[in-house]
């Protein structure tokens, strides 16, 4: 068995038009009994303030966030140290996620996926680049994703990784867009994908079929 590891769709965020909102976007279905929460602002040292400033600038340049006034929901930035020593900027959506109802959209069975791929001679594992951010937030829900920085407040115009049910929304997208291939020569568990081929000579054609979808 030969496995290839590929980065799929590896181009800059500004080059990616994203998913048509009329086809699919991310909704926040809220418990009507829960009141909006404005978190108390957390303080950062100078190093972390610079990180937040730079990451916010990147999100603005990619049109993933926009500035907002008078938000009802307001969350803090959280910085997490990655294995390479750099910082990852996340948003503390704890309160917002508690207020959202669970989307019970079924995810694939991992054991079944492994069994399906076990007899294939060729496998290509793919990892999407900024995949979640290609799905737009529903316009009425953008304001609920607001977070604060030292100078302003911003909300997401695209689906953020930390939002509840984001995985279900992404799986729904994969199942819709790639339905002709699913279970035949392509398998996806949220944003982890694998193209499978019974014969080595068929693998290039299977990859082309995926990339031309």
Short mmCIF file of C-alpha atoms in Angstrom, two decimals:
data_model
loop_
_atom_site.label_atom_id
_atom_site.label_comp_id
_atom_site.label_asym_id
_atom_site.label_seq_id
_atom_site.Cartn_x
_atom_site.Cartn_y
_atom_site.Cartn_z
CA UNK A 1 0.00 0.00 0.00
CA UNK A 2 1.34 3.42 -0.96
CA UNK A 3 0.16 6.57 0.79
CA UNK A 4 0.63 10.12 -0.43
CA UNK A 5 0.16 13.18 1.75
CA UNK A 6 -1.07 16.31 -0.01
CA UNK A 7 -2.11 19.81 0.97
CA UNK A 8 -5.30 20.44 -0.96
CA UNK A 9 -6.23 23.88 -2.22
CA UNK A 10 -2.96 25.45 -1.02
CA UNK A 11 -3.37 29.04 -2.14
CA UNK A 12 -3.82 32.32 -0.31
CA UNK A 13 -7.11 33.15 1.41
CA UNK A 14 -7.68 36.15 -0.85
CA UNK A 15 -7.72 33.83 -3.91
CA UNK A 16 -10.58 31.70 -2.56
CA UNK A 17 -14.12 32.90 -3.32
CA UNK A 18 -15.69 30.60 -0.74
CA UNK A 19 -18.97 28.71 -0.84
CA UNK A 20 -22.03 30.42 -2.30
CA UNK A 21 -24.17 31.39 0.75
CA UNK A 22 -27.29 30.38 -1.16
CA UNK A 23 -25.86 26.86 -1.33
CA UNK A 24 -24.76 26.59 2.31
CA UNK A 25 -23.87 28.85 5.21
CA UNK A 26 -23.45 28.39 8.97
CA UNK A 27 -26.46 29.13 11.19
CA UNK A 28 -26.50 29.59 14.95
CA UNK A 29 -29.71 28.11 16.33
CA UNK A 30 -30.06 29.63 19.79
CA UNK A 31 -31.96 28.67 22.91
CA UNK A 32 -34.44 31.58 23.16
CA UNK A 33 -34.28 31.48 26.96
CA UNK A 34 -30.55 32.31 27.06
CA UNK A 35 -29.59 35.94 27.34
CA UNK A 36 -26.53 37.36 25.50
CA UNK A 37 -23.25 37.35 27.41
CA UNK A 38 -20.58 40.04 27.32
CA UNK A 39 -17.38 38.65 28.75
CA UNK A 40 -15.13 40.84 30.88
CA UNK A 41 -12.09 41.97 28.95
CA UNK A 42 -8.89 40.06 29.65
CA UNK A 43 -5.51 41.73 29.78
CA UNK A 44 -2.51 40.71 27.70
CA UNK A 45 1.18 41.52 27.97
CA UNK A 46 2.94 43.34 25.14
CA UNK A 47 4.02 40.17 23.33
CA UNK A 48 0.48 38.85 23.20
CA UNK A 49 -0.99 42.20 22.25
CA UNK A 50 1.28 42.25 19.19
CA UNK A 51 0.17 38.74 18.25
CA UNK A 52 -3.50 39.70 18.52
CA UNK A 53 -2.88 42.84 16.48
CA UNK A 54 -1.15 40.91 13.67
CA UNK A 55 -3.65 38.06 13.58
CA UNK A 56 -6.57 40.49 13.53
CA UNK A 57 -4.96 42.33 10.64
CA UNK A 58 -4.65 39.06 8.70
CA UNK A 59 -8.31 38.24 9.29
CA UNK A 60 -9.36 41.70 8.13
CA UNK A 61 -7.23 41.47 4.99
CA UNK A 62 -8.81 38.11 4.19
CA UNK A 63 -12.34 39.54 4.74
CA UNK A 64 -12.99 36.92 7.41
CA UNK A 65 -14.03 39.52 9.99
CA UNK A 66 -15.51 43.01 10.01
CA UNK A 67 -15.69 45.76 12.60
CA UNK A 68 -18.92 46.01 14.55
CA UNK A 69 -20.56 48.39 17.04
CA UNK A 70 -22.99 47.76 19.91
CA UNK A 71 -22.65 43.96 20.07
CA UNK A 72 -24.90 41.93 22.35
CA UNK A 73 -22.57 38.94 22.45
CA UNK A 74 -18.93 39.69 23.19
CA UNK A 75 -16.09 37.21 23.63
CA UNK A 76 -12.40 37.39 24.50
CA UNK A 77 -9.42 36.44 22.42
CA UNK A 78 -7.49 33.41 23.68
CA UNK A 79 -3.89 32.73 22.63
CA UNK A 80 -2.72 29.11 22.53
CA UNK A 81 0.94 28.14 22.12
CA UNK A 82 1.49 25.78 19.20
CA UNK A 83 4.07 22.98 19.11
CA UNK A 84 6.40 25.13 16.99
CA UNK A 85 6.41 27.87 19.64
CA UNK A 86 4.17 30.26 17.73
CA UNK A 87 0.82 31.54 18.97
CA UNK A 88 -2.59 30.52 17.64
CA UNK A 89 -5.35 33.10 18.12
CA UNK A 90 -8.67 31.60 19.17
CA UNK A 91 -11.94 33.08 20.41
CA UNK A 92 -13.57 32.07 23.70
CA UNK A 93 -16.98 31.05 22.36
CA UNK A 94 -17.81 29.13 25.56
CA UNK A 95 -20.88 31.21 26.43
CA UNK A 96 -22.14 31.39 22.87
CA UNK A 97 -21.72 27.66 22.33
CA UNK A 98 -23.67 26.89 25.50
CA UNK A 99 -26.59 28.87 24.09
CA UNK A 100 -26.55 27.04 20.73
CA UNK A 101 -28.60 23.91 20.16
CA UNK A 102 -26.75 20.82 18.96
CA UNK A 103 -26.84 19.98 15.27
CA UNK A 104 -27.16 16.17 15.19
CA UNK A 105 -26.09 15.84 11.57
CA UNK A 106 -24.48 12.37 11.34
CA UNK A 107 -20.72 12.11 10.99
CA UNK A 108 -19.13 9.14 9.20
CA UNK A 109 -18.13 6.05 11.16
CA UNK A 110 -14.33 6.06 11.36
CA UNK A 111 -14.04 2.27 11.65
CA UNK A 112 -16.12 1.85 8.51
CA UNK A 113 -13.93 4.34 6.64
CA UNK A 114 -10.79 2.44 7.63
CA UNK A 115 -12.31 -0.88 6.52
CA UNK A 116 -13.31 0.61 3.16
CA UNK A 117 -9.82 1.92 2.46
CA UNK A 118 -7.94 -1.15 3.69
CA UNK A 119 -8.09 -3.01 0.37
CA UNK A 120 -6.96 -0.11 -1.81
CA UNK A 121 -3.50 0.00 -3.38
CA UNK A 122 -3.29 3.79 -3.52
CA UNK A 123 -4.35 6.38 -0.95
CA UNK A 124 -3.93 10.16 -1.04
CA UNK A 125 -4.61 11.94 2.22
CA UNK A 126 -5.62 15.58 1.89
CA UNK A 127 -5.87 18.45 4.33
CA UNK A 128 -7.91 21.49 3.28
CA UNK A 129 -6.38 24.95 3.57
CA UNK A 130 -8.53 27.33 5.65
CA UNK A 131 -11.48 25.08 4.88
CA UNK A 132 -13.83 26.28 7.61
CA UNK A 133 -13.33 29.88 6.51
CA UNK A 134 -14.72 29.13 3.05
CA UNK A 135 -18.20 28.80 4.60
CA UNK A 136 -19.98 32.07 5.28
CA UNK A 137 -21.83 32.88 8.46
CA UNK A 138 -25.53 33.54 8.00
CA UNK A 139 -25.82 37.37 7.97
CA UNK A 140 -28.18 37.46 10.96
CA UNK A 141 -25.71 35.43 13.05
CA UNK A 142 -22.50 37.33 12.29
CA UNK A 143 -22.97 39.75 15.19
CA UNK A 144 -23.15 36.88 17.69
CA UNK A 145 -19.53 35.95 16.97
CA UNK A 146 -18.15 39.32 18.12
CA UNK A 147 -14.82 39.40 19.94
CA UNK A 148 -12.87 42.28 21.46
CA UNK A 149 -9.33 43.52 20.93
CA UNK A 150 -7.50 46.44 22.52
CA UNK A 151 -8.83 48.88 19.93
CA UNK A 152 -12.15 47.59 18.59
CA UNK A 153 -14.72 44.80 18.29
CA UNK A 154 -15.02 42.48 15.31
CA UNK A 155 -17.37 39.74 14.21
CA UNK A 156 -16.83 36.85 11.85
CA UNK A 157 -18.28 36.89 8.36
CA UNK A 158 -17.14 33.29 7.87
CA UNK A 159 -17.47 30.18 10.01
CA UNK A 160 -14.89 30.17 12.78
CA UNK A 161 -13.28 26.90 13.87
CA UNK A 162 -14.38 27.24 17.51
CA UNK A 163 -18.11 27.57 16.88
CA UNK A 164 -20.45 24.81 17.99
CA UNK A 165 -21.70 22.61 15.13
CA UNK A 166 -18.97 23.87 12.78
CA UNK A 167 -17.89 20.29 12.16
CA UNK A 168 -21.44 19.24 11.30
CA UNK A 169 -21.78 22.13 8.84
CA UNK A 170 -18.49 21.22 7.17
CA UNK A 171 -19.48 17.57 6.88
CA UNK A 172 -22.80 18.61 5.34
CA UNK A 173 -20.85 20.62 2.76
CA UNK A 174 -18.58 17.68 1.89
CA UNK A 175 -21.56 15.36 1.51
CA UNK A 176 -23.33 17.78 -0.82
CA UNK A 177 -20.43 18.89 -3.00
CA UNK A 178 -18.72 15.53 -3.38
CA UNK A 179 -21.74 13.22 -3.38
CA UNK A 180 -20.82 11.56 -6.74
CA UNK A 181 -17.50 10.33 -5.29
CA UNK A 182 -18.37 9.58 -1.67
CA UNK A 183 -18.08 5.92 -0.80
CA UNK A 184 -16.67 5.09 -4.23
CA UNK A 185 -13.19 6.60 -4.48
CA UNK A 186 -13.40 9.39 -1.91
CA UNK A 187 -14.04 9.55 1.83
CA UNK A 188 -14.25 12.54 4.15
CA UNK A 189 -14.42 12.91 7.91
CA UNK A 190 -15.13 16.62 8.32
CA UNK A 191 -11.98 18.25 6.86
CA UNK A 192 -9.84 15.09 6.68
CA UNK A 193 -10.12 13.57 3.21
CA UNK A 194 -8.72 10.56 1.41
CA UNK A 195 -8.88 9.56 -2.24
CA UNK A 196 -8.77 5.76 -2.65
CA UNK A 197 -7.96 3.70 -5.75
CA UNK A 198 -8.09 -0.04 -6.21
CA UNK A 199 -5.34 0.14 -8.82
CA UNK A 200 -2.28 2.36 -9.03
CA UNK A 201 -2.97 3.24 -12.68
CA UNK A 202 -6.38 4.67 -11.75
CA UNK A 203 -5.18 6.99 -9.00
CA UNK A 204 -4.32 10.05 -11.10
CA UNK A 205 -7.78 9.94 -12.68
CA UNK A 206 -9.41 9.70 -9.25
CA UNK A 207 -7.45 12.74 -8.05
CA UNK A 208 -8.42 14.69 -11.16
CA UNK A 209 -12.06 13.84 -10.57
CA UNK A 210 -11.88 15.29 -7.05
CA UNK A 211 -10.02 18.46 -8.01
CA UNK A 212 -12.40 19.18 -10.88
CA UNK A 213 -15.55 18.90 -8.75
#
